Coordinates of C-alpha atoms and ligand atoms in Angstrom, one line a residue:
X688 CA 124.9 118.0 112.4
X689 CA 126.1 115.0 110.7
X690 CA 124.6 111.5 111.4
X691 CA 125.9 109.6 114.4
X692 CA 126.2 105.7 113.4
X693 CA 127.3 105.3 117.5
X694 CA 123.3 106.7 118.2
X695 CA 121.6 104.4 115.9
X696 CA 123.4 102.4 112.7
X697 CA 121.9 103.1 109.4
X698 CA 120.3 99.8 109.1
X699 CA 118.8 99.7 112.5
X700 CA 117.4 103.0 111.1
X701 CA 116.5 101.4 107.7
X702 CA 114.2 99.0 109.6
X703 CA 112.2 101.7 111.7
X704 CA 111.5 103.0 108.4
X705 CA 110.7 100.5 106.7
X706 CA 108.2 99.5 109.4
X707 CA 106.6 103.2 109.6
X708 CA 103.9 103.1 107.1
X709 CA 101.3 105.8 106.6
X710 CA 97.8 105.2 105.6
X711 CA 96.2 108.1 103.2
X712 CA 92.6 109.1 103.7
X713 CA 90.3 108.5 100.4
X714 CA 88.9 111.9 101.6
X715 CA 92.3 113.6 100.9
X716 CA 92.5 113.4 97.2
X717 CA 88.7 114.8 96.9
X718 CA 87.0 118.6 96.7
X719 CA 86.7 119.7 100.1
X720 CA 86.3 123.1 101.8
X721 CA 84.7 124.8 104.6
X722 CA 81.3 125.6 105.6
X723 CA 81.7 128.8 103.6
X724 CA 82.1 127.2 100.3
X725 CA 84.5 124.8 97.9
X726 CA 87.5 126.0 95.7
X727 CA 87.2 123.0 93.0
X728 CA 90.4 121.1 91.6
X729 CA 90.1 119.6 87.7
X730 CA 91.9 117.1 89.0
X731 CA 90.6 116.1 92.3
X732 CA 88.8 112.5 92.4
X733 CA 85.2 112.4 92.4
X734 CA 84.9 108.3 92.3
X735 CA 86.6 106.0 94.1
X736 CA 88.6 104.2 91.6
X737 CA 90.0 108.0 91.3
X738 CA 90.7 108.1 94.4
X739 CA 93.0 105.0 94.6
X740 CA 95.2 105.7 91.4
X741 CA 95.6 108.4 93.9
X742 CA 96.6 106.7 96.7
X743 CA 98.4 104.3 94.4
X744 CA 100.5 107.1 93.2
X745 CA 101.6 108.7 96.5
X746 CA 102.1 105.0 97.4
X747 CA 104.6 104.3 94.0
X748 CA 106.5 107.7 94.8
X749 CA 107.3 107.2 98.5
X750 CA 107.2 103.8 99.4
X751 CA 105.2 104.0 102.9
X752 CA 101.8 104.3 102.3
X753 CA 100.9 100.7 101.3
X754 CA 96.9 101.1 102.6
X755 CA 94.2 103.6 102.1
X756 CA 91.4 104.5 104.0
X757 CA 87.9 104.6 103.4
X758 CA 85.0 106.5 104.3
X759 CA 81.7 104.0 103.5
X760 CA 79.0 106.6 102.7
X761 CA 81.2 108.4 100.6
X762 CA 83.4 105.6 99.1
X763 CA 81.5 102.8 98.9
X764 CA 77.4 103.2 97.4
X765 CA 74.9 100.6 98.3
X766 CA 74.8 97.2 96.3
X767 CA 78.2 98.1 95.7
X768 CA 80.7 94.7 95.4
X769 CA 82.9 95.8 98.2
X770 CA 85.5 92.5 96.5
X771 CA 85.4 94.5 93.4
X772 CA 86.5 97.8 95.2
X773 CA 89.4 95.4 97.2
X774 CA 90.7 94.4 93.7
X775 CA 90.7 97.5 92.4
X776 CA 93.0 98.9 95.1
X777 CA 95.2 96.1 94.4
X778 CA 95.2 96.6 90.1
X779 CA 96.7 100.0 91.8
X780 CA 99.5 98.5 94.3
X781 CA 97.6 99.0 97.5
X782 CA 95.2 97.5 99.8
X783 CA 92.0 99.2 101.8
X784 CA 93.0 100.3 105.4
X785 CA 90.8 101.4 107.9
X786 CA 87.4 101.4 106.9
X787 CA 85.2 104.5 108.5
X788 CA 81.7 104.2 109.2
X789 CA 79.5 107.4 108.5
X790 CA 77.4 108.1 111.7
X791 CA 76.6 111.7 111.3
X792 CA 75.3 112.4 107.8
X793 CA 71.7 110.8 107.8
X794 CA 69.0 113.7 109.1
X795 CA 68.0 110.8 111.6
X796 CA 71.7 111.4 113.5
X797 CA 70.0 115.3 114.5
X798 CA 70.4 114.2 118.2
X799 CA 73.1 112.5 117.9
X800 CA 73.4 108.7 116.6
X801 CA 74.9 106.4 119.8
X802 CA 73.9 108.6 122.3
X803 CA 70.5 109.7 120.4
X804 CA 67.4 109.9 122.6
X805 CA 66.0 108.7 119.5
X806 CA 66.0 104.8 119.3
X807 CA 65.5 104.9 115.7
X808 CA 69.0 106.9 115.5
X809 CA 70.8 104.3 117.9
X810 CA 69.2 101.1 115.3
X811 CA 69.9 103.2 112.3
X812 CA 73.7 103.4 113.5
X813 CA 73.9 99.7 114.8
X814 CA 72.8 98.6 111.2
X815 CA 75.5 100.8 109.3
X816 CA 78.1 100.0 111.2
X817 CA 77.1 95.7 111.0
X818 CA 77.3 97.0 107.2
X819 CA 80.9 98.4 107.8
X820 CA 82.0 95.1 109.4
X821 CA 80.5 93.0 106.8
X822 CA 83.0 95.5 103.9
X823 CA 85.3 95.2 106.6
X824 CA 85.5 91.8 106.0
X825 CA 84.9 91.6 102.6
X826 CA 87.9 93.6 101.8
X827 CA 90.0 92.1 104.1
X828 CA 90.7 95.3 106.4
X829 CA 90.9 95.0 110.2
X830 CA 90.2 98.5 111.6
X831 CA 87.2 99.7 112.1
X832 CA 87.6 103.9 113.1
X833 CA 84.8 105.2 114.5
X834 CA 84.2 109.2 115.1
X835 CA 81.2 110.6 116.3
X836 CA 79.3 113.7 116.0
X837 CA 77.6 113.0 119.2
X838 CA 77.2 115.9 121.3
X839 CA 74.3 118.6 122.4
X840 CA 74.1 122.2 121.6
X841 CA 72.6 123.5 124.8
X842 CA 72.9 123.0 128.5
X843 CA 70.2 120.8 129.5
X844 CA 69.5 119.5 125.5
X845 CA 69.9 115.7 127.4
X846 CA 70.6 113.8 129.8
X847 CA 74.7 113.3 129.7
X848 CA 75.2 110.9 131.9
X849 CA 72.8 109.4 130.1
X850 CA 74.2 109.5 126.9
X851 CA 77.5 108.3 128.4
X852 CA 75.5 104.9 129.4
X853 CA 73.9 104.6 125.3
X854 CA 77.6 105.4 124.0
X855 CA 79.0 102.4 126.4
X856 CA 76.1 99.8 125.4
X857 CA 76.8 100.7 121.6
X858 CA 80.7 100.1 121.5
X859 CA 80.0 96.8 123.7
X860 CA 77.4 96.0 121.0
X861 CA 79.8 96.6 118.1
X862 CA 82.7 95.4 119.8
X863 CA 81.5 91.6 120.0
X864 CA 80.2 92.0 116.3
X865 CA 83.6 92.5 114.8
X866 CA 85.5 89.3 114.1
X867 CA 88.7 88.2 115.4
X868 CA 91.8 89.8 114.4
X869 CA 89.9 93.5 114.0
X870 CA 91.0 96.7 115.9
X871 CA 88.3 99.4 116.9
X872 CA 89.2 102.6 117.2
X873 CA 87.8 105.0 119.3
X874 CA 88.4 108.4 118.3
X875 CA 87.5 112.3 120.4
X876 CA 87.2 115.7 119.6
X877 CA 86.3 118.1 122.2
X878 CA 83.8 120.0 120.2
X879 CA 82.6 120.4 116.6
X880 CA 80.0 119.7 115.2
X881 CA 78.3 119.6 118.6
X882 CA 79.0 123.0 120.7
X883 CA 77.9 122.5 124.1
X884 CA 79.1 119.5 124.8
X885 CA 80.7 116.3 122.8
X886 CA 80.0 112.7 123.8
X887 CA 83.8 111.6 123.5
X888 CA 85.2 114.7 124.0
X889 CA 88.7 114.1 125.3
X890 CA 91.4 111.2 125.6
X891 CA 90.2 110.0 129.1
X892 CA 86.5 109.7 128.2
X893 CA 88.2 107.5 124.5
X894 CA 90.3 105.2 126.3
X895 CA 86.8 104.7 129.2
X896 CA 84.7 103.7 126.2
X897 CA 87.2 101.2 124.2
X898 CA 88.3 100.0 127.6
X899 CA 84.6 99.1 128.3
X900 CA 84.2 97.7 125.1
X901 CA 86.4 94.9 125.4
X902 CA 89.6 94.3 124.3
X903 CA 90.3 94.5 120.8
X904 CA 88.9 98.4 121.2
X905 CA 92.1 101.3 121.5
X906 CA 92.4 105.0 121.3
X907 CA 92.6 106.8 118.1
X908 CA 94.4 110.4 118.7
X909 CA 93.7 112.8 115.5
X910 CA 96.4 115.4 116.4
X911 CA 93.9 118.1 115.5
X912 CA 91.1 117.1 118.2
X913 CA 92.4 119.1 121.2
X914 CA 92.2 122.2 122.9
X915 CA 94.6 124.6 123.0
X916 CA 98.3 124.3 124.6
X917 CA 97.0 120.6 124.9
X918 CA 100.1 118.1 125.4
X919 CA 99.6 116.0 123.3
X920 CA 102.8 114.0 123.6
X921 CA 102.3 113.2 127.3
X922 CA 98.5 111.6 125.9
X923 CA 100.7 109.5 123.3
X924 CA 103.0 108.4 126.2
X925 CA 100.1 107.5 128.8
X926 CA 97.9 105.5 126.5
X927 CA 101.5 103.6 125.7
X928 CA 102.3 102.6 128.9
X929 CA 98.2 101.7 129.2
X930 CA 98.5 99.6 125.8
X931 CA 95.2 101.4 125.1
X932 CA 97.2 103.8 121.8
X933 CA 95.7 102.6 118.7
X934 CA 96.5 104.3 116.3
X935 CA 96.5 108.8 115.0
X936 CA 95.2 111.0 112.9
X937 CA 97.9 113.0 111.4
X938 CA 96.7 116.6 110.3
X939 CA 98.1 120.6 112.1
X940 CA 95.7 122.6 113.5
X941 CA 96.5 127.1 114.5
X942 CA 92.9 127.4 115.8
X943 CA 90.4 124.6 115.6
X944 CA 89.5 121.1 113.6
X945 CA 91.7 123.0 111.0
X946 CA 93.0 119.7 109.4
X947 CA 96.2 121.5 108.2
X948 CA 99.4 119.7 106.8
X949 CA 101.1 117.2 109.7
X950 CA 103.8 119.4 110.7
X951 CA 102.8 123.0 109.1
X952 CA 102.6 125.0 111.8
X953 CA 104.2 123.2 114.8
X954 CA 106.6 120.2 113.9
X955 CA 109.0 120.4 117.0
X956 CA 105.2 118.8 118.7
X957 CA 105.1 116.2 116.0
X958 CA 108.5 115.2 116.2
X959 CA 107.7 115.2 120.5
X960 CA 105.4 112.5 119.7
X961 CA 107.6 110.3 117.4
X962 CA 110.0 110.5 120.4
X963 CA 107.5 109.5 122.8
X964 CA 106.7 106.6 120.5
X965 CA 110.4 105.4 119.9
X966 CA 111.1 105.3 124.2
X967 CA 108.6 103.2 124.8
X968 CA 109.7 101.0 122.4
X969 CA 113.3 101.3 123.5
X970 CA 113.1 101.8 127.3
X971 CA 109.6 100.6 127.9
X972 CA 109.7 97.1 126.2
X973 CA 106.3 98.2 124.6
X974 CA 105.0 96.2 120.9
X975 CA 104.7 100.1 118.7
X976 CA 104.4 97.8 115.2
X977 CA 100.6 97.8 115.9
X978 CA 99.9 101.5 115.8
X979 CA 98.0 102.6 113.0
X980 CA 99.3 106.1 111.6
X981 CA 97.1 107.5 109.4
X982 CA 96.4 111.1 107.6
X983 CA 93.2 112.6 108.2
X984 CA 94.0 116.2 106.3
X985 CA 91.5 118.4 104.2
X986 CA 93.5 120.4 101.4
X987 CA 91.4 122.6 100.4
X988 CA 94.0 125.0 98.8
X989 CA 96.8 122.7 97.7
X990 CA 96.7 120.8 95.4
X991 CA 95.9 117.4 96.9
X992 CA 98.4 114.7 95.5
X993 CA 101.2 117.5 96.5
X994 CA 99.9 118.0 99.6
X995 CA 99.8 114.3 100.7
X996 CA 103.0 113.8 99.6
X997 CA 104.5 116.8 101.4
X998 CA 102.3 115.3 104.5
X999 CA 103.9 111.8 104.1
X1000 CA 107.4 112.9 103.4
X1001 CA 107.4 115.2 106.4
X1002 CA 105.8 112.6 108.7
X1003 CA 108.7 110.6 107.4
X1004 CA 111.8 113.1 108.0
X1005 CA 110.3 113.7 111.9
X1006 CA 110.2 110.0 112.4
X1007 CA 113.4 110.1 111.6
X1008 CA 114.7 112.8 113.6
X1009 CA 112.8 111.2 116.6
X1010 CA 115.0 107.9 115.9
X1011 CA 117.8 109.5 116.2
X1012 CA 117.5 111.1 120.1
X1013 CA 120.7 109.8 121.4
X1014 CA 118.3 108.0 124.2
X1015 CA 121.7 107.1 126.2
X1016 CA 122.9 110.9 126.5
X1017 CA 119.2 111.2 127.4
X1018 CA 119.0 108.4 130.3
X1019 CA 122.5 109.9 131.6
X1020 CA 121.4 113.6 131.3
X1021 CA 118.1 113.0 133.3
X1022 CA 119.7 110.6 136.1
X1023 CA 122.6 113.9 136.6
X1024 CA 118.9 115.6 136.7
X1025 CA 120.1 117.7 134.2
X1026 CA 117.7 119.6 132.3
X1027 CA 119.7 121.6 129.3
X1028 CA 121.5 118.5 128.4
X1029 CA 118.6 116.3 128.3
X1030 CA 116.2 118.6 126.5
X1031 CA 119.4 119.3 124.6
X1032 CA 119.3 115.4 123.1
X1033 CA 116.1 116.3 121.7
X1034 CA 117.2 119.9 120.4
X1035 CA 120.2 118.4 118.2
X1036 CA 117.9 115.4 116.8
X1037 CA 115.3 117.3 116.2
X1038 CA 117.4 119.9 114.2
X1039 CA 119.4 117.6 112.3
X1040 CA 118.7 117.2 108.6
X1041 CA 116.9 113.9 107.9
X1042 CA 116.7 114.4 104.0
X1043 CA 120.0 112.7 102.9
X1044 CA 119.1 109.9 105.4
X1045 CA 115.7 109.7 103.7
X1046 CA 117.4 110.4 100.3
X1047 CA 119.5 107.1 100.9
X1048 CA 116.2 105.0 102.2
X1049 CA 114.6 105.8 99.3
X1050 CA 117.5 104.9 97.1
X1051 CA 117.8 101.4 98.6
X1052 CA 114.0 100.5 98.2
X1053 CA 114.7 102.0 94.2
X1054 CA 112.8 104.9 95.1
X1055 CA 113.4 108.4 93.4
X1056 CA 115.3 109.9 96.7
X1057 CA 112.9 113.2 95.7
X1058 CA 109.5 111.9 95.4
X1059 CA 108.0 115.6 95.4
X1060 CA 110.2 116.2 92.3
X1061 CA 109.8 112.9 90.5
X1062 CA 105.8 113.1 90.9
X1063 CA 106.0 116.5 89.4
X1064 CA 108.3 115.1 86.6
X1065 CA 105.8 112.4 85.5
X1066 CA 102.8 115.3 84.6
X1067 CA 100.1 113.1 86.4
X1068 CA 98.3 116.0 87.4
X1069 CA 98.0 117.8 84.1
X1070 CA 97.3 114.0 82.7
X1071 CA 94.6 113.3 85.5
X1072 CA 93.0 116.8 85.4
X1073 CA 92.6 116.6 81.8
X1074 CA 90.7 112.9 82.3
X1075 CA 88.7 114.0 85.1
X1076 CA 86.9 116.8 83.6
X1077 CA 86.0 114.8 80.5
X1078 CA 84.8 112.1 82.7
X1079 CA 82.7 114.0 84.6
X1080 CA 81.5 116.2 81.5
X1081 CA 80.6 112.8 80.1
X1082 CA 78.7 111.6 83.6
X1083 CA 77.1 114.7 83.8
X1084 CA 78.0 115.7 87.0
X1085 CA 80.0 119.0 88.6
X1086 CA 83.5 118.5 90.4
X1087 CA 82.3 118.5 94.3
X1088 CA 83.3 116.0 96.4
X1089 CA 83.1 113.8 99.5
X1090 CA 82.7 116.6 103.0
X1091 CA 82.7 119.8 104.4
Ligands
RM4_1312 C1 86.2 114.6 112.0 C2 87.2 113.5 112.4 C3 87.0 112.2 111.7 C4 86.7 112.5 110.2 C5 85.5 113.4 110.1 C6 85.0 113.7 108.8 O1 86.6 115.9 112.5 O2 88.5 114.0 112.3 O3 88.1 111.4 111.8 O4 86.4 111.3 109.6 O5 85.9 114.7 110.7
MN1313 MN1 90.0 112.4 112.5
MN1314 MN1 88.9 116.1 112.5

C-alpha cells in the first residue's frame, strides 16, 4: 500500500522521527553468551573507548542513536575520570545515556542487595549507587536505570513482605539523592536470576515502588521481562494514562530473558506498542517526548555492530508503521463498534512498507538511505577486528567481555 499524505503528511512524519531516538547499550557491542559458555568476536569491544566508536558508528550510520548507555561496573573502573569517559563519547559524536548501577555482581548481593537481610548488602548498594549519581552527574546524564536481582530461591528463604518494605525505604533513599532534572527508572522481571520469587517482579509491583519513591521515579518496561502471552501493549497504555511510563528496554524474547533482536520473532507486538504510544499522544493529549527507548539486546551469535543496526533500523520502520494508523478510520470504526474495520486500520499500517519512507528520512538528514549496506561498505569490522586483537595481544588479555 502506498503512503497516504491525507493520514499523516510526510513532514508531520519527518518530525516523529526525528524525535524517536534510540539509546544503544555499551553491553551490546561486547562478548556475551549464556551460562553455558561465550562464542568470542575479534572484533567485539573489550574497553570502553571500544565500545563508543561503536556506538558512534551505529550513531554516524542511522542518525537516531545520539546516547549510549552504561553499565558502571563494567564500563567505568574505580578512580576512573568519569569527565574523561564524557569527552570521549563526545570525540565520537555521542553523549552517555542512562547510566546503570551494578547491584547484583558483588558476592555480598547473595541475598539479595535492597531487599537483603544482610545490612551490609543494603549499605554496600546505597554506596554504589551514591557513586552512580555522582558519574551521573559528572557526565551530565539524567537517568538513573536501576534492575535488580533481588529475589529468593525457596519458599520461606525471607520474609516478602518484608523485603517489599527494605525495597520501598531504598528507592525513597536514592530518590531524594539524585539531583533535580534526573529520571529513575524502575525496571521488573518476573524471575531470573532469582527462581522462587523476584522482588519487582511485574509492572504493578514497578510502578508501587517509583510511585513511593517520589516523583521523578517511572517505570522501565524491558519487552523481554514478561511471562508468557503477557500484553504488553495494554501495560504501555496503562502506565501512559498513569504518567508513570519511563522509558523500555527493547530486545524479543520465544521463551525467557532471551534478549533477542527487537522485532525477531514477533514484530506485529512491537509495532502494537508504538501504536499505543502514538494514541496517547494524539487522542490522549499525553507529553511521549520524555520516554526513554533504549536497546537492552545480548548478540551472542551476530555479529554485534550488525545486529544493533538491524535492531535500530527495525525499531525505526515499526515506529513508522505505528505513525501511520489512520487514527480517524480508527475513532470511526470503533464508535460504528466495528471490529474488522478498526483492527483493519492497524492490519494495513502495520503491513505497509516503511523502507522508502525511511529511505527518504535518511536522505534528508544526508544519511546513506541503507545504513546496513553503507556500514558494510566502509570495512569497519574487518578494520576494527584487526585492531582489537593486536590490542589485546599487546594488553595481554583474552577477548571476553562485560556479562552472562
Ligand atoms: C537484566 C535486565 C537489565 C540488564 C541486566 C544485565 O535481565 O534486563 O536491564 O541490565 O539483565
Ligand atoms: Mn533490561
Ligand atoms: Mn533482561
Amino acid at each position: 500500500m502506498a503512503f497516504q499524505e491525507t493520514i499523516m503528511d510526510r513532514d508531520r512524519l519527518f518530525a516523529r522521527l526525528d524525535e524517536f531516538k534510540i539509546e544503544t547499550p555499551s553491553w551490546g557491542f561486547a562478548d556475551t553468551g549464556t551460562r553455558f559458555g561465550k562464542f568470542l568476536q575479534p572484533a567485539a569491544a573489550s574497553t570502553i573507548d571500544e565500545k563508543l566508536a561503536d556506538a558512534g558508528t551505529v550513531h554516524k550510520y542511522t542518525g537516531c542513536c545520539p546516547t549510549v548507555a552504561v553499565h558502571v561496573l563494567w564500563d567505568f573502573s574505580v578512580g576512573v575520570d568519569a569527565t574523561a569517559t564524557a569527552a570521549l563519547a563526545a570525540k565520537n559524536g555521542i553523549r552517555i545515556g542512562s547510566i546503570n548501577p551494578n547491584l547484583f555482581q558483588d558476592q555480598l548481593y547473595k541475598f539479595g542487595s535492597a531487599c537483603s537481610p544482610d545490612e551490609r548488602a543494603i549499605a554496600h548498594a546505597g554506596q554504589h549507587v551514591m557513586d552512580c549519581i555522582a558519574i551521573a552527574k559528572a557526565v551530565k546524564s539524567d537517568l538513573l536505570s536501576l534492575w535488580f536481582a533481588d529475589g529468593t530461591n525457596y519458599p520461606g528463604q525471607d520474609d516478602l513482605t518484608t523485603r517489599k518494605r527494605r525495597m520501598h525505604g531504598a528507592l525513597r533513599q536514592w530518590h531524594d539523592a539524585m539531583p533535580p532534572g534526573m529520571t529513575m527508572l524502575v525496571e521488573y522481571k518476573p524471575f531470573e536470576p532469582a527462581f522462587y520469587h523476584t522482588d519487582i517482579a511485574d509492572w504493578g509491583m514497578a510502578y508501587a515502588f517509583a510511585r513511593s519513591a517520589g516523583p521523578d521515579a517511572k517505570v522501565l518496561v524491558d519487552t523481554g521481562h514478561h511471562l508468557q502471552g503477557q500484553n504488553i501493549e495494554h501495560i504501555v497504555a496503562f502506565l501512559l494514562d498513569e504518567e508513570m511510563l519511563g522509558g523500555f528496554h527493547f530486545n524479543d524474547r520465544k521463551y525467557a530473558d532471551d534478549d533477542l533482536t527487537l522485532g525477531s520473532i514477533d514484530p506485529y507486538a512491537v509495532f502494537r506498542i508504538f501504536h499505543e504510544i502514538r494514541n496517547a499522544a494524539e487522542w490522549h493529549e499525553k507529553d511521549v517526548s520524555k520516554i526513554a527507548y533504549m536497546v537492552d539486546q545480548s548478540h551472542n551469535l551476530k555479529p554485534k555492530m550488525e545486529a544493533m543496526i538491524q535492531t535500530v533500523t527495525t525499531a525505526q520502520e515499526l515506529y513508522t508503521k505505528a505513525c501511520l494508523v489512520d487514527r480517524a478510520k480508527l475513532r470511526d470504526a470503533q464508535t460504528r463498534m466495528n471490529i474488522v474495520d478498526a483492527e483493519e486500520c492497524l492490519r494495513t499500517a502495520f503491513f505497509t512498507d516503511a523502507k522508502p519512507l525511511l529511505a527518504e528520512w535518511r536522505k534528508k538528514h544526508n544519511l546513506d538511505p541503507d545504513p546496513m549496506a553503507a556500514y558494510r561498505a566502509s570495512g569497519y569490522e574487518t578494520r576494527v577486528a584487526k585492531e582489537r586483537e593486536d590490542s589485546r595481544a599487546a594488553r595481554g588479555v583474552r577477548a571476553g567481555g562485560s556479562y552472562a
